[in-house]
Amino acid sequence: MTDKTALTPATHTTPPAKFSHGVKKGNILQVAGQVGFLPAVEGQAPTPAGPTLREQTLQTFANVKAILEEGGATWDDVMMMRVYLTDVGHFAEMNEIYNAYFEEQGLEAPASARTTVYVGLPKGLLIEIDALAVLG
């Protein structure tokens, strides 16, 4: 049986409950839901990248990417992404940001599958994203 490895990049704070930011087992890497917090600063509470959907979405992508890289993966390895929005009115704007971001990444593989749902998040947070990657 392959061991399960927890992934916590230096840019991330310790999770607020008993879970890992990412877990790798064999060639499977699951990134836990990430939000738009700026890189961790020792002794300070997590801070959102800004009040706008654009700021938070781009930082959320950076946070997901940091965990992928920590586990030896890239966006090309991502099979499935789940996007959680707090406001149905943000769907079109998020799609524009999403499409532009992945165009800039220059992906070689076809786009991953994706689901978008609407949820409640802590005050001030507008988006959360998780990802499932298969390496090799």
Short mmCIF file of C-alpha atoms in Angstrom, two decimals:
data_model
loop_
_atom_site.label_atom_id
_atom_site.label_comp_id
_atom_site.label_asym_id
_atom_site.label_seq_id
_atom_site.Cartn_x
_atom_site.Cartn_y
_atom_site.Cartn_z
CA MET A 1 0.00 0.00 0.00
CA THR A 2 1.33 3.43 -0.91
CA ASP A 3 1.81 5.94 1.89
CA LYS A 4 -0.28 9.08 2.04
CA THR A 5 1.72 12.34 2.26
CA ALA A 6 0.36 15.65 3.54
CA LEU A 7 1.34 18.74 1.55
CA THR A 8 1.66 22.19 3.12
CA PRO A 9 3.68 24.74 1.13
CA ALA A 10 5.62 27.38 3.07
CA THR A 11 3.14 29.96 1.74
CA HIS A 12 0.27 28.35 3.64
CA THR A 13 -0.80 28.55 7.27
CA THR A 14 -1.53 25.48 9.36
CA PRO A 15 -5.13 24.45 8.62
CA PRO A 16 -7.69 25.55 11.25
CA ALA A 17 -8.89 21.95 11.73
CA LYS A 18 -7.46 18.46 11.31
CA PHE A 19 -7.00 18.35 7.53
CA SER A 20 -4.21 18.83 5.02
CA HIS A 21 -3.98 21.51 2.32
CA GLY A 22 -3.13 18.69 -0.04
CA VAL A 23 -2.64 14.94 0.11
CA LYS A 24 -0.68 12.75 -2.28
CA LYS A 25 -0.98 8.97 -2.47
CA GLY A 26 0.73 7.19 -5.31
CA ASN A 27 0.05 9.24 -8.43
CA ILE A 28 -3.09 10.90 -7.03
CA LEU A 29 -2.92 14.40 -5.55
CA GLN A 30 -5.97 16.02 -3.96
CA VAL A 31 -5.81 19.74 -3.23
CA ALA A 32 -8.19 20.78 -0.44
CA GLY A 33 -10.41 23.79 -0.97
CA GLN A 34 -8.25 26.90 -1.19
CA VAL A 35 -9.35 30.50 -0.78
CA GLY A 36 -7.78 33.82 -1.72
CA PHE A 37 -5.56 34.30 1.33
CA LEU A 38 -2.23 36.00 0.76
CA PRO A 39 0.92 34.00 1.60
CA ALA A 40 1.21 33.24 5.31
CA VAL A 41 3.02 35.66 7.62
CA GLU A 42 4.20 34.11 10.89
CA GLY A 43 2.11 35.34 13.82
CA GLN A 44 -0.55 37.02 11.67
CA ALA A 45 -4.06 35.87 10.84
CA PRO A 46 -4.70 34.94 7.19
CA THR A 47 -5.56 37.97 5.03
CA PRO A 48 -7.68 37.92 1.85
CA ALA A 49 -5.90 39.19 -1.29
CA GLY A 50 -8.52 41.91 -1.60
CA PRO A 51 -12.23 42.51 -1.66
CA THR A 52 -12.79 41.78 -5.36
CA LEU A 53 -13.58 38.48 -7.04
CA ARG A 54 -10.63 39.00 -9.42
CA GLU A 55 -8.10 39.51 -6.60
CA GLN A 56 -9.37 36.54 -4.63
CA THR A 57 -9.66 34.24 -7.66
CA LEU A 58 -6.10 34.92 -8.85
CA GLN A 59 -4.73 34.38 -5.33
CA THR A 60 -6.79 31.21 -4.99
CA PHE A 61 -5.24 29.90 -8.22
CA ALA A 62 -1.78 30.75 -6.83
CA ASN A 63 -2.59 28.84 -3.64
CA VAL A 64 -3.84 25.77 -5.53
CA LYS A 65 -0.78 25.91 -7.81
CA ALA A 66 1.58 26.04 -4.80
CA ILE A 67 0.12 22.77 -3.49
CA LEU A 68 0.23 21.15 -6.92
CA GLU A 69 3.92 22.09 -7.22
CA GLU A 70 4.63 20.87 -3.68
CA GLY A 71 3.30 17.48 -4.78
CA GLY A 72 5.18 17.44 -8.10
CA ALA A 73 2.15 18.29 -10.25
CA THR A 74 1.23 21.03 -12.70
CA TRP A 75 -2.06 22.38 -14.04
CA ASP A 76 -1.69 19.86 -16.90
CA ASP A 77 -2.06 17.05 -14.33
CA VAL A 78 -5.38 18.37 -13.00
CA MET A 79 -8.33 16.19 -13.94
CA MET A 80 -11.09 17.92 -11.96
CA MET A 81 -11.62 21.30 -10.35
CA ARG A 82 -14.48 22.38 -8.16
CA VAL A 83 -15.25 26.08 -7.81
CA TYR A 84 -17.34 27.29 -4.89
CA LEU A 85 -18.85 30.78 -5.20
CA THR A 86 -20.78 32.71 -2.58
CA ASP A 87 -22.83 34.67 -5.15
CA VAL A 88 -24.52 33.29 -8.27
CA GLY A 89 -24.03 36.77 -9.76
CA HIS A 90 -20.26 36.13 -9.87
CA PHE A 91 -20.50 33.19 -12.28
CA ALA A 92 -19.88 35.07 -15.56
CA GLU A 93 -17.06 37.18 -14.11
CA MET A 94 -15.40 34.12 -12.59
CA ASN A 95 -15.57 32.33 -15.97
CA GLU A 96 -13.83 35.28 -17.65
CA ILE A 97 -11.06 35.29 -15.00
CA TYR A 98 -10.81 31.48 -15.16
CA ASN A 99 -10.53 31.37 -18.95
CA ALA A 100 -7.95 34.19 -19.10
CA TYR A 101 -5.86 32.62 -16.32
CA PHE A 102 -5.66 29.22 -18.00
CA GLU A 103 -4.92 30.77 -21.40
CA GLU A 104 -1.94 32.53 -19.77
CA GLN A 105 -0.75 29.22 -18.29
CA GLY A 106 -0.19 27.75 -21.76
CA LEU A 107 -1.52 24.31 -20.87
CA GLU A 108 -0.59 21.41 -23.11
CA ALA A 109 -3.29 18.99 -21.94
CA PRO A 110 -7.02 19.45 -22.57
CA ALA A 111 -8.82 21.53 -19.96
CA SER A 112 -9.81 19.74 -16.76
CA ALA A 113 -13.38 18.91 -15.89
CA ARG A 114 -15.06 21.45 -13.59
CA THR A 115 -18.07 21.86 -11.35
CA THR A 116 -19.27 25.16 -9.89
CA VAL A 117 -21.56 25.37 -6.87
CA TYR A 118 -22.78 28.11 -4.56
CA VAL A 119 -21.92 27.98 -0.86
CA GLY A 120 -21.45 30.00 2.29
CA LEU A 121 -17.86 30.95 3.15
CA PRO A 122 -16.43 32.97 6.04
CA LYS A 123 -17.17 36.70 5.86
CA GLY A 124 -15.25 38.48 3.10
CA LEU A 125 -14.36 35.35 1.13
CA LEU A 126 -15.96 35.06 -2.31
CA ILE A 127 -14.45 31.92 -3.84
CA GLU A 128 -12.93 28.55 -2.95
CA ILE A 129 -11.34 26.06 -5.36
CA ASP A 130 -10.18 22.46 -4.96
CA ALA A 131 -8.45 20.23 -7.49
CA LEU A 132 -7.74 16.58 -8.18
CA ALA A 133 -4.55 15.76 -10.10
CA VAL A 134 -3.19 12.50 -11.49
CA LEU A 135 0.58 12.46 -12.02
CA GLY A 136 2.33 10.58 -14.80
#
